Short mmCIF file of C-alpha atoms in Angstrom, two decimals:
data_model
loop_
_atom_site.label_atom_id
_atom_site.label_comp_id
_atom_site.label_asym_id
_atom_site.label_seq_id
_atom_site.Cartn_x
_atom_site.Cartn_y
_atom_site.Cartn_z
CA MET A 199 0.24 0.35 -0.08
CA MET A 200 1.50 2.99 -1.01
CA ASN A 201 1.75 6.15 1.90
CA ARG A 202 2.79 9.47 0.70
CA GLN A 203 2.73 12.89 3.13
CA LEU A 204 1.17 15.29 0.62
CA PRO A 205 1.68 19.09 1.26
CA PRO A 206 -1.25 21.34 3.30
CA LYS A 207 -4.38 22.38 0.34
CA ALA A 208 -3.11 25.46 0.29
CA GLU A 209 0.47 24.59 -1.12
CA ARG A 210 -0.87 21.59 -3.41
CA HIS A 211 -3.15 24.96 -4.87
CA ARG A 212 -0.28 27.08 -5.21
CA HIS A 213 1.78 23.70 -7.09
CA PHE A 214 -1.34 23.37 -9.79
CA GLY A 215 -1.29 27.47 -10.55
CA SER A 216 -3.36 28.66 -7.96
CA VAL A 217 -2.13 32.63 -7.13
CA GLU A 218 -3.16 34.76 -4.65
CA PRO A 219 -5.67 37.56 -5.19
CA ILE A 220 -4.46 41.32 -5.83
CA GLU A 221 -5.64 43.94 -4.45
CA GLY A 222 -6.89 46.05 -7.37
CA THR A 223 -7.68 49.02 -8.30
CA LYS A 224 -11.84 48.83 -9.31
CA PRO A 225 -14.48 49.74 -6.68
CA LYS A 226 -15.46 47.04 -4.23
CA GLU A 227 -18.97 48.44 -3.63
CA LYS A 228 -22.22 48.15 -5.75
CA ASP A 229 -23.39 51.87 -5.35
CA GLN A 230 -19.69 52.58 -6.53
CA MET A 231 -20.01 50.15 -9.83
CA PRO A 232 -20.48 51.53 -13.12
CA ASP A 233 -24.06 50.46 -14.07
CA LEU A 234 -23.48 50.11 -18.19
CA GLN A 235 -27.36 48.60 -18.76
CA ASN A 236 -28.72 51.80 -17.41
CA LYS A 237 -26.95 53.96 -19.13
CA PRO A 238 -28.83 56.07 -21.86
CA ASP A 239 -28.01 56.89 -24.81
CA ASP A 240 -28.90 57.04 -28.66
CA TYR A 241 -28.71 52.74 -29.23
CA TYR A 242 -29.95 52.99 -32.55
CA PHE A 243 -32.52 50.02 -32.46
CA PRO A 244 -35.32 48.76 -30.12
CA ILE A 245 -34.98 45.22 -29.45
CA GLN A 246 -38.00 42.61 -29.00
CA LYS A 247 -36.92 40.43 -26.57
CA VAL A 248 -33.52 40.04 -24.59
CA GLY A 249 -33.03 38.13 -21.46
CA ILE A 250 -31.86 34.19 -20.24
CA SER A 251 -32.81 30.92 -21.27
CA LYS A 252 -32.23 27.03 -20.14
CA VAL A 253 -33.21 28.44 -16.57
CA LYS A 254 -34.02 24.92 -14.32
CA TYR A 255 -36.34 25.41 -11.62
CA PRO A 256 -38.22 22.95 -9.44
CA VAL A 257 -42.33 23.99 -9.90
CA MET A 258 -44.97 22.84 -8.85
CA ILE A 259 -48.28 22.28 -10.56
CA GLU A 260 -52.11 21.30 -10.89
CA SER A 261 -53.88 18.80 -12.70
CA ALA A 262 -56.82 17.09 -13.40
CA LEU A 263 -55.68 13.53 -13.57
CA ALA A 264 -54.24 12.17 -10.66
CA PRO A 265 -51.76 12.86 -9.13
CA THR A 266 -53.39 15.94 -8.95
CA THR A 267 -50.82 18.20 -7.09
CA GLN A 268 -47.25 17.56 -8.57
CA THR A 269 -43.20 18.68 -8.44
CA THR A 270 -41.54 18.69 -11.51
CA THR A 271 -38.90 20.28 -13.19
CA ALA A 272 -39.12 22.95 -15.20
CA GLU A 273 -36.86 25.07 -18.15
CA PHE A 274 -37.58 28.39 -18.39
CA ALA A 275 -36.84 30.92 -20.56
CA MET A 276 -37.38 34.71 -19.69
CA THR A 277 -37.19 37.83 -21.93
CA THR A 278 -38.44 41.51 -22.34
CA SER A 279 -37.92 43.98 -24.48
CA LEU A 280 -35.64 46.83 -24.73
CA ASP A 281 -36.06 50.05 -26.07
CA ALA A 282 -33.54 51.72 -27.68
CA GLU A 283 -32.42 54.71 -25.56
CA PHE A 284 -31.66 51.28 -22.86
CA LYS A 285 -27.94 50.06 -23.54
CA GLY A 286 -29.56 46.67 -21.62
CA ILE A 287 -31.20 44.25 -19.68
CA ASN A 288 -30.10 43.96 -15.60
CA MET A 289 -30.49 39.90 -16.28
CA SER A 290 -29.99 38.74 -12.66
CA ARG A 291 -33.38 40.80 -11.69
CA LEU A 292 -34.98 37.69 -13.93
CA THR A 293 -33.41 34.54 -12.21
CA GLU A 294 -33.76 36.95 -8.82
CA GLN A 295 -37.94 37.52 -9.58
CA LEU A 296 -38.68 34.16 -10.64
CA HIS A 297 -37.09 32.54 -7.27
CA MET A 298 -38.94 34.64 -5.35
CA TYR A 299 -42.20 33.82 -7.29
CA PHE A 300 -41.64 30.73 -7.82
CA GLN A 301 -41.64 29.53 -4.10
CA THR A 302 -44.66 30.54 -3.85
CA HIS A 303 -46.92 30.15 -6.23
CA LEU A 304 -48.08 27.16 -8.48
CA LEU A 305 -46.45 27.06 -11.51
CA SER A 306 -50.29 27.78 -14.40
CA LEU A 307 -50.99 30.00 -17.16
CA GLU A 308 -52.73 32.69 -14.46
CA THR A 309 -49.20 32.43 -12.39
CA LEU A 310 -47.27 32.75 -15.67
CA ARG A 311 -49.55 36.18 -16.90
CA GLU A 312 -48.80 37.92 -13.60
CA PHE A 313 -45.44 37.02 -13.76
CA ALA A 314 -44.65 38.36 -17.14
CA ALA A 315 -46.32 41.47 -15.90
CA ILE A 316 -44.27 41.41 -12.55
CA LEU A 317 -40.96 41.16 -15.47
CA ALA A 318 -41.50 44.03 -17.40
CA ARG A 319 -42.14 45.91 -14.92
CA GLU A 320 -38.90 45.29 -13.00
CA MET A 321 -37.31 45.97 -16.23
CA ASP A 322 -39.00 49.43 -16.92
CA GLN A 323 -39.72 47.66 -19.89
CA LYS A 324 -43.17 47.29 -21.62
CA ALA A 325 -42.98 43.93 -22.95
CA SER A 326 -41.75 40.45 -21.82
CA ASP A 327 -42.25 36.79 -22.72
CA VAL A 328 -42.40 33.83 -20.60
CA LYS A 329 -41.78 30.37 -21.68
CA VAL A 330 -41.89 27.29 -19.44
CA THR A 331 -41.00 23.50 -20.61
CA PHE A 332 -41.94 20.08 -18.16
CA PRO A 333 -42.76 16.84 -18.03
CA TRP A 334 -45.91 16.31 -17.20
CA PHE A 335 -46.91 12.97 -15.14
CA PHE A 336 -50.40 11.75 -14.74
CA THR A 337 -51.60 7.69 -14.20
CA LYS A 338 -53.02 5.35 -16.78
CA SER A 339 -55.09 2.32 -16.44
CA SER A 340 -54.77 -0.67 -18.61
CA PRO A 341 -58.06 -1.02 -20.64
CA SER A 342 -58.86 -4.79 -18.94
CA MET A 343 -57.12 -5.43 -16.38
CA LYS A 344 -57.05 -1.71 -15.05
CA LYS A 345 -53.95 -1.56 -13.59
CA GLU A 346 -51.96 2.02 -13.04
CA GLY A 347 -48.93 2.85 -14.40
CA MET A 348 -47.54 6.60 -14.57
CA ALA A 349 -47.38 8.29 -18.06
CA HIS A 350 -46.26 11.38 -19.04
CA ALA A 351 -45.95 13.99 -21.82
CA ASP A 352 -43.80 17.33 -22.32
CA VAL A 353 -46.00 20.55 -21.69
CA THR A 354 -44.95 23.91 -23.24
CA PHE A 355 -46.70 27.66 -21.86
CA ASP A 356 -45.81 29.91 -23.39
CA VAL A 357 -47.42 33.67 -22.07
CA SER A 358 -46.71 36.84 -23.41
CA PHE A 359 -47.35 40.60 -22.28
CA ASN A 360 -48.03 43.61 -23.65
CA GLU A 361 -48.70 46.68 -21.98
CA GLU A 362 -50.84 47.72 -24.86
CA THR A 363 -52.25 44.52 -26.27
CA GLY A 364 -52.21 42.79 -22.64
CA TYR A 365 -51.64 38.53 -22.88
CA THR A 366 -50.95 35.81 -25.01
CA SER A 367 -51.12 32.34 -23.53
CA LYS A 368 -50.33 29.17 -25.56
CA ILE A 369 -49.27 25.78 -24.80
CA THR A 370 -48.16 23.05 -26.48
CA LEU A 371 -48.16 19.56 -25.80
CA VAL A 372 -46.57 16.37 -27.16
CA ALA A 373 -48.28 13.28 -26.37
CA ALA A 374 -47.07 9.62 -27.86
CA VAL A 375 -50.02 7.75 -29.78
CA THR A 376 -50.26 4.23 -31.60
CA THR A 377 -51.55 4.57 -35.21
CA LEU A 378 -52.29 1.53 -37.88
CA CYS A 379 -51.78 1.87 -40.99
CA PRO A 380 -55.04 2.01 -43.39
CA CYS A 381 -53.02 0.79 -45.89
CA SER A 382 -51.26 -2.17 -44.60
CA LYS A 383 -54.63 -3.43 -43.15
CA GLU A 384 -56.80 -2.93 -46.85
CA ILE A 385 -54.08 -4.95 -49.14
CA SER A 386 -52.64 -7.10 -46.65
CA GLU A 387 -54.96 -11.05 -45.71
CA TYR A 388 -53.96 -10.63 -42.39
CA SER A 389 -52.41 -8.18 -39.73
CA ALA A 390 -51.49 -4.68 -40.25
CA HIS A 391 -48.25 -2.68 -39.55
CA ASN A 392 -48.66 0.24 -36.90
CA GLN A 393 -45.98 2.46 -35.33
CA ARG A 394 -45.71 5.09 -32.69
CA GLY A 395 -46.88 8.45 -33.48
CA PHE A 396 -46.01 11.94 -31.39
CA VAL A 397 -49.11 14.09 -31.34
CA THR A 398 -47.94 18.11 -31.39
CA MET A 399 -50.46 20.58 -30.62
CA SER A 400 -50.08 24.40 -29.90
CA ALA A 401 -53.27 26.48 -28.98
CA VAL A 402 -53.50 30.34 -28.77
CA VAL A 403 -55.75 30.22 -25.69
CA ASP A 404 -58.12 32.36 -24.05
CA ASP A 405 -56.98 33.81 -20.87
CA VAL A 406 -59.90 33.77 -18.97
CA ALA A 407 -60.93 29.91 -19.61
CA ASP A 408 -60.88 27.84 -16.56
CA ILE A 409 -59.88 24.31 -18.48
CA ASP A 410 -57.09 22.56 -17.38
CA TRP A 411 -55.09 22.21 -20.50
CA LYS A 412 -53.27 19.70 -20.02
CA GLN A 413 -55.49 17.21 -19.92
CA ALA A 414 -57.80 18.85 -22.85
CA LEU A 415 -55.13 18.57 -24.83
CA LEU A 416 -53.81 15.04 -24.33
CA GLU A 417 -57.32 13.59 -24.92
CA ALA A 418 -57.59 15.39 -28.30
CA ALA A 419 -54.47 13.36 -29.33
CA GLU A 420 -55.70 9.93 -27.42
CA SER A 421 -59.49 9.77 -28.67
CA ASN A 422 -58.69 10.19 -32.22
CA ALA A 423 -55.65 7.71 -32.51
CA SER A 424 -55.41 4.22 -33.08
CA SER A 425 -54.94 3.80 -29.29
CA ILE A 426 -53.65 5.36 -26.63
CA LEU A 427 -50.01 4.00 -24.96
CA TYR A 428 -49.94 2.30 -21.87
CA PRO A 429 -47.22 1.86 -18.77
CA VAL A 430 -48.61 -0.99 -17.69
CA LEU A 431 -50.04 -3.97 -20.14
CA LYS A 432 -51.03 -7.73 -19.27
CA ARG A 433 -52.26 -10.11 -22.26
CA PRO A 434 -55.77 -9.37 -21.65
CA ASP A 435 -54.53 -5.72 -22.32
CA GLU A 436 -52.48 -6.42 -24.98
CA LYS A 437 -54.85 -7.72 -27.25
CA ALA A 438 -57.56 -5.41 -26.73
CA VAL A 439 -54.96 -2.59 -27.53
CA THR A 440 -54.27 -4.24 -30.65
CA GLU A 441 -57.78 -4.70 -31.43
CA HIS A 442 -58.61 -1.53 -31.39
CA ALA A 443 -56.05 -0.15 -33.09
CA TYR A 444 -57.24 -2.29 -36.11
CA GLU A 445 -60.65 -1.04 -35.66
CA ASN A 446 -59.40 1.98 -35.69
CA PRO A 447 -56.48 2.41 -38.81
CA ARG A 448 -55.56 6.66 -39.02
CA PHE A 449 -53.23 8.10 -41.34
CA VAL A 450 -50.91 10.94 -40.28
CA GLU A 451 -53.41 12.77 -42.79
CA ASP A 452 -56.51 11.76 -40.24
CA LEU A 453 -55.09 12.25 -37.14
CA VAL A 454 -54.02 15.96 -37.63
CA ARG A 455 -57.74 16.45 -39.21
CA LEU A 456 -59.59 14.18 -36.37
CA VAL A 457 -57.23 16.15 -33.69
CA ALA A 458 -58.10 19.77 -35.54
CA SER A 459 -62.01 19.02 -35.62
CA ASP A 460 -62.00 18.80 -31.53
CA LEU A 461 -59.84 21.68 -30.68
CA TYR A 462 -62.12 23.47 -33.48
CA GLU A 463 -65.55 22.66 -31.26
CA ASN A 464 -63.50 23.88 -28.26
CA GLU A 465 -64.65 27.17 -27.90
CA ALA A 466 -62.06 28.95 -25.57
CA ILE A 467 -59.14 28.09 -28.81
CA ARG A 468 -58.55 30.68 -30.98
CA SER A 469 -56.14 29.32 -32.99
CA PHE A 470 -53.86 26.04 -33.40
CA GLU A 471 -51.07 24.00 -35.36
CA ILE A 472 -51.13 20.66 -35.26
CA GLU A 473 -48.48 17.86 -36.20
CA CYS A 474 -48.09 14.26 -36.35
CA ARG A 475 -45.21 12.62 -37.00
CA ASN A 476 -45.03 8.64 -37.29
CA GLU A 477 -41.26 6.24 -36.48
CA GLU A 478 -42.42 3.93 -38.95
CA SER A 479 -42.06 0.18 -38.80
CA ILE A 480 -41.73 -0.72 -42.38
CA HIS A 481 -39.57 2.51 -43.59
CA GLN A 482 -36.58 4.45 -42.54
CA HIS A 483 -38.29 7.36 -43.00
CA ASP A 484 -40.62 9.16 -40.59
CA ALA A 485 -44.30 10.20 -42.33
CA ILE A 486 -45.82 13.75 -40.73
CA ALA A 487 -48.59 15.99 -41.59
CA GLN A 488 -49.05 19.33 -40.05
CA LEU A 489 -52.09 21.42 -40.82
CA SER A 490 -52.73 25.32 -38.88
CA PHE A 491 -55.86 27.19 -38.34
CA SER A 492 -57.29 29.99 -36.95
CA LYS A 493 -60.45 31.37 -36.26
CA GLU A 494 -59.66 34.93 -36.06
#
């Protein structure tokens, strides 16, 4: 066994390049330090969005599906406008406000609207945007044996605030489903190939609507697919899922139109964009379809 006598830690640091701090001439007190961001001048152009992104922060959310309250890790992007007479924004205020606000508030479209207005006010700007992406978990039971497991979908809240025009609220959800090929079913003597599909739905919604949009968009995707994906399946469940998919074949074109029909019928949705992407099981490529619609 090797037994070495190492020098003290400070000496080891010096050995690997550490040096003593210098006294320096720059001010050490905040009120003596120059504030370049707030130096007024003509900086040629206003900026629509400036801020920070990829900020991870733990948040609490509510859900219409169990578990009805849950903690998740969200990724924030926070920006504000910047007038031409401002050189820059004080970006540390963004994370400061994030920490102050979401220690005591649940994450929802309603709280994000309030938070966006706070950011604009604290940064002395007229507009702001807060975008938050997080995994949402929900309990799902198998179709026959009712075996429970935890499923998930990716959710994004995007809230914009403007002093003149007010708020715009958009929610995006990505749901994984099963699709069975109608053409394969039609031409084959038996069986039909299927694939995992990913339905991405983005909807601009009314700010006053009292709806759990996570559940609403998930329902739009799953109810129109060939089959739902389940976290737990026993043999009777697998039989039920396979037969249900065979009874409900869907092209990507079919699925985006059926999902669009559900979103169109929801009076609280102003506009929407839908994409369905199938990871094809008998091709090397994916199949995609995209559809957008505005009621305004």
